Short mmCIF file of C-alpha atoms in Angstrom, two decimals:
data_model
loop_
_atom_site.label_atom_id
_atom_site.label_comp_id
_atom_site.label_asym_id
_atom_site.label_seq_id
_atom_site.Cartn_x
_atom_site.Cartn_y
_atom_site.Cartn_z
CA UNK Q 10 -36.68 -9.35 23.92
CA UNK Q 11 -34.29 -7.93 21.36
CA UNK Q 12 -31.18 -8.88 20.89
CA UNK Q 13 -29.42 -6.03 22.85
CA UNK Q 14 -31.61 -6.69 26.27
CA UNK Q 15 -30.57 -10.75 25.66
CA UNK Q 16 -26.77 -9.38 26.22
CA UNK Q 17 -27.78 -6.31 28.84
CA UNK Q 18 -29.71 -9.62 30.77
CA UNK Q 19 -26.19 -11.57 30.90
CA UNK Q 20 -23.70 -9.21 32.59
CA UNK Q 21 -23.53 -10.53 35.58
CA UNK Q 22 -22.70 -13.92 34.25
CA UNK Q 23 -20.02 -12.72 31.80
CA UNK Q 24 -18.56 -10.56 35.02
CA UNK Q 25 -18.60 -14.03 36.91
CA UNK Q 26 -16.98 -15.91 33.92
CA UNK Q 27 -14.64 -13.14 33.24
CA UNK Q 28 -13.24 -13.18 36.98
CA UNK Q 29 -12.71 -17.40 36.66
CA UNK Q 30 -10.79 -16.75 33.95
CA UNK Q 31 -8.83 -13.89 34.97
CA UNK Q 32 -7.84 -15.62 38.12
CA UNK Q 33 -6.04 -18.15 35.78
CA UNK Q 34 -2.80 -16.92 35.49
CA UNK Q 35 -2.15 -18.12 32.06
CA UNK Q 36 1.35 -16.76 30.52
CA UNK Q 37 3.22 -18.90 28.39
CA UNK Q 38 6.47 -18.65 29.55
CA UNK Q 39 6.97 -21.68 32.22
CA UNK Q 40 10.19 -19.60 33.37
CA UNK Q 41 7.31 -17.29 34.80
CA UNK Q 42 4.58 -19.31 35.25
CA UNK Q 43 3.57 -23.19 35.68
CA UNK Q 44 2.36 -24.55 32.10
CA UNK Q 45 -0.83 -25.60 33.99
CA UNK Q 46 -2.20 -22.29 33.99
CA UNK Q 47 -2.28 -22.20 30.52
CA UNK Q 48 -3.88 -26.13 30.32
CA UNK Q 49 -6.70 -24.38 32.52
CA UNK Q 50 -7.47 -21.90 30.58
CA UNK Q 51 -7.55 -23.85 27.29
CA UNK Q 52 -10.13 -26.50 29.44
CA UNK Q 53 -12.11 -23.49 30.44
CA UNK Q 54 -12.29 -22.35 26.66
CA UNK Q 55 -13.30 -25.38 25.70
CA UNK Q 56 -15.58 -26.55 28.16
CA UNK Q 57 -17.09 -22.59 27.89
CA UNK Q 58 -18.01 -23.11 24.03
CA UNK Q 59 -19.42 -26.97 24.55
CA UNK Q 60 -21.88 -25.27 26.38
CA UNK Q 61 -22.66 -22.61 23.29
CA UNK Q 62 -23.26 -26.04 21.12
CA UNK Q 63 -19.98 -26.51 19.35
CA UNK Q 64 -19.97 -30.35 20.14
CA UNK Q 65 -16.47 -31.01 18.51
CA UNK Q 66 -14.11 -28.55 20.32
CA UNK Q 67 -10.74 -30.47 20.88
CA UNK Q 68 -7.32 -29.21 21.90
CA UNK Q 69 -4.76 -29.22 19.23
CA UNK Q 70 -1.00 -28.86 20.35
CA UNK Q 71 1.01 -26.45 18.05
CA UNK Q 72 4.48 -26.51 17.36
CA UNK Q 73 5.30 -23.82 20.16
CA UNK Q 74 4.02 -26.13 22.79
CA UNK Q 75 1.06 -24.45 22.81
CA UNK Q 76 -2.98 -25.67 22.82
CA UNK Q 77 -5.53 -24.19 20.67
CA UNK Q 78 -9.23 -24.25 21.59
CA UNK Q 79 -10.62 -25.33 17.52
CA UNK Q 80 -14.53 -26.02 17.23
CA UNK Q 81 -16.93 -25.62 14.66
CA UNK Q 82 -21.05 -25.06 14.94
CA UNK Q 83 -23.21 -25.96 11.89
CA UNK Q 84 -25.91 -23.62 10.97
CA UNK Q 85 -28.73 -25.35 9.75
CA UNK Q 86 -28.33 -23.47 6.08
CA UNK Q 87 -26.22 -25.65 4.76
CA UNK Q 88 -25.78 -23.03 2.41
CA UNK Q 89 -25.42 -20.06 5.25
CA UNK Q 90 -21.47 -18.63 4.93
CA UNK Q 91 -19.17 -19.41 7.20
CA UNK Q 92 -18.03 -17.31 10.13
CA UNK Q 93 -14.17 -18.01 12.29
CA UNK Q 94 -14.22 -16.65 15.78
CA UNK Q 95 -10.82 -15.94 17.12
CA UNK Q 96 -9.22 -14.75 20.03
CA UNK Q 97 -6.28 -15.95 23.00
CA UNK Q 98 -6.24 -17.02 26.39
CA UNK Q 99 -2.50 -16.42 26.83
CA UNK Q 100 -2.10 -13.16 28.56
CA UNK Q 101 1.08 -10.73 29.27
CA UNK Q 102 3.21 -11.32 32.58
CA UNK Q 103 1.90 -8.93 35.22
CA UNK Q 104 5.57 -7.02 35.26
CA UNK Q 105 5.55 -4.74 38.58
CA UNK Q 106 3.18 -6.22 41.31
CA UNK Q 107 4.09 -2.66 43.20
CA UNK Q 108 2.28 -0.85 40.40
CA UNK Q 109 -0.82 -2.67 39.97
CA UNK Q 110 -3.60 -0.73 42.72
CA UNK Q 111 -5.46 -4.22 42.64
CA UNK Q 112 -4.59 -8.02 42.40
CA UNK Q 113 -3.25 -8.73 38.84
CA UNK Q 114 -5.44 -11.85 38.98
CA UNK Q 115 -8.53 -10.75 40.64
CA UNK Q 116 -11.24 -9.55 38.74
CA UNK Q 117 -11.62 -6.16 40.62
CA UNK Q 118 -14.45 -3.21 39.66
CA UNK Q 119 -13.45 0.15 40.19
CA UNK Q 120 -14.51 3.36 38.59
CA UNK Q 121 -17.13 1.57 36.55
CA UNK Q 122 -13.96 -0.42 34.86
CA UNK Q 123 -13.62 -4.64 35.50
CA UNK Q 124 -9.33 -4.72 36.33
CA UNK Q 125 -7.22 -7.88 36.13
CA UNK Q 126 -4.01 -8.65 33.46
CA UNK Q 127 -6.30 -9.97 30.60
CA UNK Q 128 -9.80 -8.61 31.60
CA UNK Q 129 -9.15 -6.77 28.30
CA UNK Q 130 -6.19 -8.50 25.97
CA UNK Q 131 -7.86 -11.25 24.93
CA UNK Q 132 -10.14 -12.65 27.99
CA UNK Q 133 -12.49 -9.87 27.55
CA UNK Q 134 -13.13 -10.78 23.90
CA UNK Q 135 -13.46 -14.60 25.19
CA UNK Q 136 -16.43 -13.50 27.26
CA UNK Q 137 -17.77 -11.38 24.24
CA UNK Q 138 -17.95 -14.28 21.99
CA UNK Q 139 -19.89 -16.29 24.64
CA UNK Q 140 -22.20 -13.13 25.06
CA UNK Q 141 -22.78 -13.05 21.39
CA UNK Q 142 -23.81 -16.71 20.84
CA UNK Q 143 -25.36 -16.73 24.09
CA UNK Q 144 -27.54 -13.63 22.86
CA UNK Q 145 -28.66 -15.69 19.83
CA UNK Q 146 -29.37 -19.10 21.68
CA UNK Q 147 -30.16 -21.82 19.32
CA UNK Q 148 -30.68 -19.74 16.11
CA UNK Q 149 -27.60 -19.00 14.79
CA UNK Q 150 -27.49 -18.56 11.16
CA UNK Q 151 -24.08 -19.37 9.70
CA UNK Q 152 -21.83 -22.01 10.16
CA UNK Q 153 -19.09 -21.14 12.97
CA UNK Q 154 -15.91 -21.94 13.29
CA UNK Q 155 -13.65 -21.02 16.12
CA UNK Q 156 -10.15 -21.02 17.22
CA UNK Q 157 -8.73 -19.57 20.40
CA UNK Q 158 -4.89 -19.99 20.77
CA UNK Q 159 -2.56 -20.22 23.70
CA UNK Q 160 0.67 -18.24 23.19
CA UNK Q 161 0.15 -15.12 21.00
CA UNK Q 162 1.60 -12.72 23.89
CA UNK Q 163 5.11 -14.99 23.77
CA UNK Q 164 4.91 -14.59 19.97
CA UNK Q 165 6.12 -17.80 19.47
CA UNK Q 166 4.42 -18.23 16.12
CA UNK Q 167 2.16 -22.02 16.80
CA UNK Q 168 -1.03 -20.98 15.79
CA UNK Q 169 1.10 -19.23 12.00
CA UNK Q 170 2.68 -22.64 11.85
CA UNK Q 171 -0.88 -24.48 12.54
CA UNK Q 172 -2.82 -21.91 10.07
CA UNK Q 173 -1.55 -23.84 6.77
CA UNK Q 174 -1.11 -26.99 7.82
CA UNK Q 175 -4.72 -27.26 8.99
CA UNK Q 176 -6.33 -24.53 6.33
CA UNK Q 177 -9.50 -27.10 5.98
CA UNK Q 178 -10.19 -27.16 9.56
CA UNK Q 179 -10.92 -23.41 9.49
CA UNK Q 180 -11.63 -21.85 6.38
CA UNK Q 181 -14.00 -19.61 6.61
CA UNK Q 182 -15.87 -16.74 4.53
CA UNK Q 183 -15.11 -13.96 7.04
CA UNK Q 184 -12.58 -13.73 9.80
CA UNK Q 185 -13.54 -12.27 13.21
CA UNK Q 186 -9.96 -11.28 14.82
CA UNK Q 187 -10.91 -10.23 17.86
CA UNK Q 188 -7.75 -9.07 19.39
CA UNK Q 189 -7.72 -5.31 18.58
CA UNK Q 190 -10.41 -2.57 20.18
CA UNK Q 191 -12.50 0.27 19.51
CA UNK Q 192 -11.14 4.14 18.93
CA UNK Q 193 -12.56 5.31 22.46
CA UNK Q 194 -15.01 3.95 24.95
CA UNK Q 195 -18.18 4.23 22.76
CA UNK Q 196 -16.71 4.40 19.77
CA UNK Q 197 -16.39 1.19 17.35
CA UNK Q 198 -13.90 0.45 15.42
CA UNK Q 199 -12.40 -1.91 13.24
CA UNK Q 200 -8.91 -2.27 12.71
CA UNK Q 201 -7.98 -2.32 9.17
CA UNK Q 202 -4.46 -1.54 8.75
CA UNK Q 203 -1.16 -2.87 10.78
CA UNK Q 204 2.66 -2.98 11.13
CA UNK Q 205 4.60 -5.59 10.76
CA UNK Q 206 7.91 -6.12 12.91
CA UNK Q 207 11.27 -6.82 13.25
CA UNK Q 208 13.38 -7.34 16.06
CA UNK Q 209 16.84 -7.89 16.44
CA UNK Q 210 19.59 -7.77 19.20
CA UNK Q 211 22.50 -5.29 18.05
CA UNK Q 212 26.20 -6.38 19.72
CA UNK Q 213 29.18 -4.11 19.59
CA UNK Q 214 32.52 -5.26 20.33
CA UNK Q 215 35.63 -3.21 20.78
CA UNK Q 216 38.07 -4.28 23.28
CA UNK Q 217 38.72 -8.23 24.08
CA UNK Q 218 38.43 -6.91 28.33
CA UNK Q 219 37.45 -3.80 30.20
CA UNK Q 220 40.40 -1.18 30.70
CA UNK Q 221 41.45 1.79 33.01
CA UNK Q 222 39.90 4.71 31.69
CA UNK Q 223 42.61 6.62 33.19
CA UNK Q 224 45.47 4.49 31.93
CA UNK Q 225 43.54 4.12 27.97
CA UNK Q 226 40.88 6.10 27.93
CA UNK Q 227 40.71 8.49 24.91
CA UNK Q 228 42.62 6.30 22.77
CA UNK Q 229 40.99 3.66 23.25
CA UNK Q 230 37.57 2.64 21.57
CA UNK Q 231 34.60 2.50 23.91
CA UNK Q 232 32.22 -0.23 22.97
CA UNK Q 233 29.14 2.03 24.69
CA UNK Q 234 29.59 4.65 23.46
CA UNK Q 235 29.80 3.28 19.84
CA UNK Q 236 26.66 2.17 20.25
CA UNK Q 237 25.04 4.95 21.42
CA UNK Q 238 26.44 6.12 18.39
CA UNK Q 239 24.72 4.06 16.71
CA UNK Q 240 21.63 4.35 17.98
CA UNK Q 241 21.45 7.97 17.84
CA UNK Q 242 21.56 7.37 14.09
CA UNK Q 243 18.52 5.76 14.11
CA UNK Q 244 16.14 9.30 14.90
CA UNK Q 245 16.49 12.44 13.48
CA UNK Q 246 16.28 15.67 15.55
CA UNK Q 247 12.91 15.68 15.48
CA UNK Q 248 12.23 12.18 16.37
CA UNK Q 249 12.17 10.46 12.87
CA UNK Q 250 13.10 7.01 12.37
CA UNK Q 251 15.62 7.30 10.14
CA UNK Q 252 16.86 3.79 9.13
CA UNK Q 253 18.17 3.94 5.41
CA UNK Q 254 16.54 2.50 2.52
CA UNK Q 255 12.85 2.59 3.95
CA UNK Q 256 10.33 5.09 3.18
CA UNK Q 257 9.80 7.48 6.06
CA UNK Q 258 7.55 10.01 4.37
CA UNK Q 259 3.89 7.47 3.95
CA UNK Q 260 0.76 9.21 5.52
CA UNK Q 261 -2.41 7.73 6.69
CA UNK Q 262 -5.43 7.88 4.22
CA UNK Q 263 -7.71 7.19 6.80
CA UNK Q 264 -9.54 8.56 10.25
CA UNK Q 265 -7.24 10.88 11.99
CA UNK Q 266 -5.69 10.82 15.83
CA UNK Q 267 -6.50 13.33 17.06
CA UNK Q 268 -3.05 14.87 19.04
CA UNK Q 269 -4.90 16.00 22.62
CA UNK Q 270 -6.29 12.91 22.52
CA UNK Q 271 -3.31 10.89 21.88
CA UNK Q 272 -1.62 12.85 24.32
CA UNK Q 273 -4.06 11.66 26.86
CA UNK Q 274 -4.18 8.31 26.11
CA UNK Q 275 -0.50 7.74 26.47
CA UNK Q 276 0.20 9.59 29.39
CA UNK Q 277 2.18 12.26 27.45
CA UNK Q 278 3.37 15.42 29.85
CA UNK Q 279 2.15 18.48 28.34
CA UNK Q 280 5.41 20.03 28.39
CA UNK Q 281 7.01 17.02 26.12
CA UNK Q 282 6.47 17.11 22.19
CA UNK Q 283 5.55 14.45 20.27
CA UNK Q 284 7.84 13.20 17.81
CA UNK Q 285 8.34 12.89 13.88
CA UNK Q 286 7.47 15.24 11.10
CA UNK Q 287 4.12 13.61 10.35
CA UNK Q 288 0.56 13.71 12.05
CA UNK Q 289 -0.08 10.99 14.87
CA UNK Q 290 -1.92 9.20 12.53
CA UNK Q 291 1.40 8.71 9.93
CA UNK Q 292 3.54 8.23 12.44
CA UNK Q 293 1.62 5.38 14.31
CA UNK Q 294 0.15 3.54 11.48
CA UNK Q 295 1.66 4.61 7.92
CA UNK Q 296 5.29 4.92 8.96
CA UNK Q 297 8.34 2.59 10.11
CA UNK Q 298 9.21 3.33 13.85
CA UNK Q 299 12.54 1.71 15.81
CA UNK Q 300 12.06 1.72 19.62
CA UNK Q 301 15.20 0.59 21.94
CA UNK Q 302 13.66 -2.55 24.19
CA UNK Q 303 16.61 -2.76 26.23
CA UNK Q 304 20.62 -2.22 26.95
CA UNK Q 305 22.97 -4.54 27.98
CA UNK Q 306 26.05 -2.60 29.73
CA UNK Q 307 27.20 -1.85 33.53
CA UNK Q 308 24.42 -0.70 35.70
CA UNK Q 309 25.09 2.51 37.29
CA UNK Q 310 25.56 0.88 40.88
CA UNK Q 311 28.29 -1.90 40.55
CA UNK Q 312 30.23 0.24 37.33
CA UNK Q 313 33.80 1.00 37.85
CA UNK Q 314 35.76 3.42 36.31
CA UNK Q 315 36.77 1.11 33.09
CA UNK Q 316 36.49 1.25 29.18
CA UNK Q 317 32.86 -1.03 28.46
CA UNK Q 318 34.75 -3.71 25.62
CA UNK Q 319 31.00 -4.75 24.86
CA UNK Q 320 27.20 -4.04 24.32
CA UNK Q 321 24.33 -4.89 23.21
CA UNK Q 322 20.64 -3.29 22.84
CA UNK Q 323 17.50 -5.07 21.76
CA UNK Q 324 15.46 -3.28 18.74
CA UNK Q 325 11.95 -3.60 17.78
CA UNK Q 326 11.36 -2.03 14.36
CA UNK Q 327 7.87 -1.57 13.09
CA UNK Q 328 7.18 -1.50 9.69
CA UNK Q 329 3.71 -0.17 7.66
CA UNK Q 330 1.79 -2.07 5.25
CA UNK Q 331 3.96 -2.05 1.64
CA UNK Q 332 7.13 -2.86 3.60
CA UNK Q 333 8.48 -6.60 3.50
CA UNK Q 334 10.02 -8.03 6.84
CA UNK Q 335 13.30 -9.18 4.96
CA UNK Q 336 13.55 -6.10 3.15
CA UNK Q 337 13.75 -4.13 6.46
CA UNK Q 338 15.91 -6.72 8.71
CA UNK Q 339 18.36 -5.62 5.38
CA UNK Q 340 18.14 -1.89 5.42
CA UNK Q 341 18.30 -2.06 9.28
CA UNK Q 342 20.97 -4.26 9.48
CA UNK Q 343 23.17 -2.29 7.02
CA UNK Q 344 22.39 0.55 8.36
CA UNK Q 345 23.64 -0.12 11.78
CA UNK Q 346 26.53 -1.62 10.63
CA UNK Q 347 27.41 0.97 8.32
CA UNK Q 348 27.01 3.72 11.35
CA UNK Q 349 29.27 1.66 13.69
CA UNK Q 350 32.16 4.18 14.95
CA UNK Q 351 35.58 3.37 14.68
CA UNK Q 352 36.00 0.28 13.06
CA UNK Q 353 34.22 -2.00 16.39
CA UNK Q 354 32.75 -5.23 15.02
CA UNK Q 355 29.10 -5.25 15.00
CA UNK Q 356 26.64 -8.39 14.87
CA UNK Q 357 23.20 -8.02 14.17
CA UNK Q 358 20.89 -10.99 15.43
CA UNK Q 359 17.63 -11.48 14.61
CA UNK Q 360 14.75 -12.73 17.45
CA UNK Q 361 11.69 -12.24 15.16
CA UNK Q 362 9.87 -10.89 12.38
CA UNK Q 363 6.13 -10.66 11.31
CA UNK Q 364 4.66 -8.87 8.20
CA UNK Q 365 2.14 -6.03 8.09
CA UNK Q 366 -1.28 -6.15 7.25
CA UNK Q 367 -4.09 -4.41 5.59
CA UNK Q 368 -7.46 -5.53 4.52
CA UNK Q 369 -9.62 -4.98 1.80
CA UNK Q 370 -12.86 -3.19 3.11
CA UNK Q 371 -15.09 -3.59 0.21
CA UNK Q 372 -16.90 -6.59 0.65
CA UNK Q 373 -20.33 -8.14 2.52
CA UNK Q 374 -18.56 -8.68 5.79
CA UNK Q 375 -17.79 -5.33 6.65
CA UNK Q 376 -20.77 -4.11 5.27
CA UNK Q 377 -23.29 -6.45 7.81
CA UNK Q 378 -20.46 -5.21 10.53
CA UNK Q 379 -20.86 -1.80 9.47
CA UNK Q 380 -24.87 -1.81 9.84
CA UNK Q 381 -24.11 -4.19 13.15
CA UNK Q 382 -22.22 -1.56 15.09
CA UNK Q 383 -24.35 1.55 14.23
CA UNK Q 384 -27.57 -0.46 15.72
CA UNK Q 385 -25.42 -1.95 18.58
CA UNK Q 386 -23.62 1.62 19.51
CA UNK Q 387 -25.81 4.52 17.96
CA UNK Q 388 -22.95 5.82 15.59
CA UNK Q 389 -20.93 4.78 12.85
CA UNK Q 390 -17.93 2.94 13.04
CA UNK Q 391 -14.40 4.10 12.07
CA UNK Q 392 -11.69 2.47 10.46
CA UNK Q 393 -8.45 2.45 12.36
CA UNK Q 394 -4.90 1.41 11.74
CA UNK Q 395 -2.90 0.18 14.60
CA UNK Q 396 0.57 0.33 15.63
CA UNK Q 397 1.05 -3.24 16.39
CA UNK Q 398 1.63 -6.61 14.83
CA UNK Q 399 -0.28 -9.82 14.63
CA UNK Q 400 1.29 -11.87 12.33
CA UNK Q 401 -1.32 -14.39 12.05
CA UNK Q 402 -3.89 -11.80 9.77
CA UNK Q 403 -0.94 -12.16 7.21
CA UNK Q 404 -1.17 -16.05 7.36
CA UNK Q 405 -5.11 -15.80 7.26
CA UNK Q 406 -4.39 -13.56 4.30
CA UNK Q 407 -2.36 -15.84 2.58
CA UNK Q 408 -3.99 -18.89 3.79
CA UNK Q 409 -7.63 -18.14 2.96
CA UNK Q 410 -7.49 -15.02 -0.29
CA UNK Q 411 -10.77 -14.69 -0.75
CA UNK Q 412 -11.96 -14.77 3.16
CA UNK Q 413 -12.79 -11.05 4.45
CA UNK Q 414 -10.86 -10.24 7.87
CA UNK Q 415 -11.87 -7.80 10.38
CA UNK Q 416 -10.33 -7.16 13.25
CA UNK Q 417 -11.82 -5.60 16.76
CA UNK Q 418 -12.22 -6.23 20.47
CA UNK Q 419 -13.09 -4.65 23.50
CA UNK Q 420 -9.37 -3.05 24.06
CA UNK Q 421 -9.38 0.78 23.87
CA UNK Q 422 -6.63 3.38 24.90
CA UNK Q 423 -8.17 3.14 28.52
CA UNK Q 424 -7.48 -0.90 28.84
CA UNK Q 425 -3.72 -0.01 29.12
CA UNK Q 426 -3.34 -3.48 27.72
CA UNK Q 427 0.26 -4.81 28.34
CA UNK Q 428 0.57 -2.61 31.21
CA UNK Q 429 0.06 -2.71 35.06
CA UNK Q 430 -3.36 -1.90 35.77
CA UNK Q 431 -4.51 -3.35 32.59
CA UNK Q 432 -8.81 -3.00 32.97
CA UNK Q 433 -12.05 -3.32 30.52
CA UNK Q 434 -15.01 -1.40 30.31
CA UNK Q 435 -18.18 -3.52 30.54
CA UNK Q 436 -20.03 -1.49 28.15
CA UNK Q 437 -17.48 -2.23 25.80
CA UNK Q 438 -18.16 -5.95 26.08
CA UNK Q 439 -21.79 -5.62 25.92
CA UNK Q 440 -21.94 -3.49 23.11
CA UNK Q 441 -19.69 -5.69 21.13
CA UNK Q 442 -21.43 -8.69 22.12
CA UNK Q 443 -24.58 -6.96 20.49
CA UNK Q 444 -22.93 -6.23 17.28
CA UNK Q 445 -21.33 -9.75 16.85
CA UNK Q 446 -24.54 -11.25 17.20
CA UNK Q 447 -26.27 -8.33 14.51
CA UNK Q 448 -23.20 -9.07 12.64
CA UNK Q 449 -24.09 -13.33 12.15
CA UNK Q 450 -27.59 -12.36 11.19
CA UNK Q 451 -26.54 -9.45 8.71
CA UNK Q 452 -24.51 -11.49 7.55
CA UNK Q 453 -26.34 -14.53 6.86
CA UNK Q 454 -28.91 -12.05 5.04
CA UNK Q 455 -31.61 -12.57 7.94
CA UNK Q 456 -31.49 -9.20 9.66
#
């Protein structure tokens, strides 16, 4: 039995696993949910990979609160390379209950598709890991290391703080980050480029109280309006970012998005255009882009007729590969203060940053993955950039310089990760299962 029919011959296990984990309700935010949600899933982790034969797996507490799941497995090589598995238990808040057509934390197959808040971002790649080692049973051909942490979705930064402070207990030769996901259903991927972040909270204040708008208004500045002011300044016309003193004109040098096919992966109307003056592919993953999270002001119901004295919005900046976090908290924070109408005061406060990310692609590790996924999925694979963040491949970076990362997972455009309705597609996890297990023994030089 080959490889491929070891993980076709496990399915129904990793479905069974898959739904015990899902039904663990494992945010970490205890104003959401209890903090033993999270200690279950970090026992089922660990309990899940004693039983794949890494005998040491213990629970280390980061400085976030948080546990991470660290093990290793000795190949019997002593000279084999080593290999770090990584992926997260933590999962995102369920948000609208109303929107979700099945349980958030039931398991639930529909339309050939496994749904439940996780199934895909990261519990799916949990269960893909097991498949993998599973698949190879006792003859496992490099050493393994693993680490699965417990709060990346609250981005509170334990496992970046952890990283350095414990670099011995998992260097490693190559880095699976599996966290990301393929191009389509079918299609594999590895993610090889991503943005870095920053967000900060913007507060206008123009008026010590609220005021008639009859009896001042006109003469008197609106805190609101100044910053919608403000934020207008942020997009050109044709949907630019436009924060000064950052380069808005990069392009991607890799695969392309195609546009129908972004447009039907994000839900975009047909009638609506997509924005910016680059391809999908710049303006995603070679190009800074400022998205308002949120507004605070008067709700419509509840506002009376009265002159706002102060806002505040929440901004989440994403920055490409080449840009430094502190050089564009600067550039944005002078650039909203500098638009600011009218003389209000304006306070920029920052929540978070993370640096961007890009890999080197030249070396052993992607080559074994590159062979892996064409025998696992019939085609070759594709090198992607993504839109998002993960800090932590910048502290791998830093932490290990010579270790090769890759990053991939069973999310694709489907899995609506983050959202309601949030689902995985089995093949996807028993592809990728295949081609972590090819992957090992290309790797190790024994396939």
């Amino acid at each position: 039995m080959d490889l491929s029919e070891r993980v076709a011959e496990q399915m129904p296990r990793v479905r069974s696993e898959l739904a015990e984990l899902v039904a663990i309700p494992s945010v970490a935010d205890p104003r959401q949910f209890p903090p033993e949600a999270c200690a279950q899933a970090a026992r089922w982790v660990a309990d899940a990979f004693r039983d794949v034969g890494f005998a040491d797996v213990a629970l280390h507490r980061t400085a976030d609160g948080s546990d991470a799941v660290v093990g290793s497995r000795p190949a019997a090589d002593p000279g084999a390379p080593t290999v770090l598995l990584y992926a997260h238990y933590d999962v995102q808040p369920p948000l609208d209950d109303a929107a979700w057509r099945t349980p958030p934390f039931a398991l639930t197959e529909a339309g050939g598709r496994w749904y439940g808040r996780g199934a895909a971002d990261c519990k799916g790649n949990i269960l893909m890991h097991l498949a993998a080692l599973r698949a190879l049973g006792d003859d496992v051909p490099v050493h393994l290391r693993l680490v699965v942490e417990g709060s990346e979705e609250q981005g509170t930064g334990g496992l970046e703080d952890f990283v350095p402070r414990n670099a011995d207990l998992l260097r490693a030769d190559a880095v699976l980050v599996c966290d990301t996901g393929d191009a389509a259903v079918g299609v594999p991927a590895v993610t090889v480029s991503l943005r870095g972040m920053v967000n900060v909270v913007v507060r206008v204040d123009a008026l010590p109280t609220e005021l008639h708008s009859g009896m001042f208004g006109g003469p008197a500045p609106d805190a609101l309006a100044a910053l919608i002011a403000v934020l207008a300044s942020l997009r050109s016309a044709d949907g630019d970012t436009t924060v000064r003193g950052l380069d808005h004109g990069q392009t991607w040098p890799g695969a392309p998005y195609d546009p129908d096919t972004f447009r039907a992966d994000a839900q975009v109307p047909p009638g609506e255009a997509l924005l910016g003056s680059g391809t999908v592919s710049d303006m995603l993953w070679a190009r800074p882009a400022l998205t308002v999270l949120g507004i605070d002001c008067p709700p419509v119901v509840g506002s009376t007729a009265a002159i706002v004295p102060r806002a505040a919005a929440r901004l989440n900046l994403r920055i490409p590969p080449g840009t430094a976090p502190a050089d564009a908290l600067a550039a944005l924070t002078a650039h909203v203060t500098e638009a600011a109408p009218w003389g209000v005061a304006v306070t920029v406060d920052v929540e978070a940053t993370g640096s961007p990310f890009r890999a080197a692609t030249d070396g052993p590790a992607y080559e074994a993955m590159r062979t892996a996924m064409r025998e696992a999925f019939g085609r070759d694979m594709v090198l992607l950039g993504q839109g998002g963040s993960i800090p932590l491949c910048t502290v791998f970076a830093e932490t290990y310089p010579d270790a090769e990362i890759l990053l991939l997972g069973v999310e694709e455009p489907q899995a609506l990760i983050h959202a309601p309705n949030e689902s995985v597609d089995p093949r996807e996890i028993e592809r990728l299962a295949t081609a972590e297990a090819l992957f090992l023994q290309r790797y190790a030089g024994r396939g």
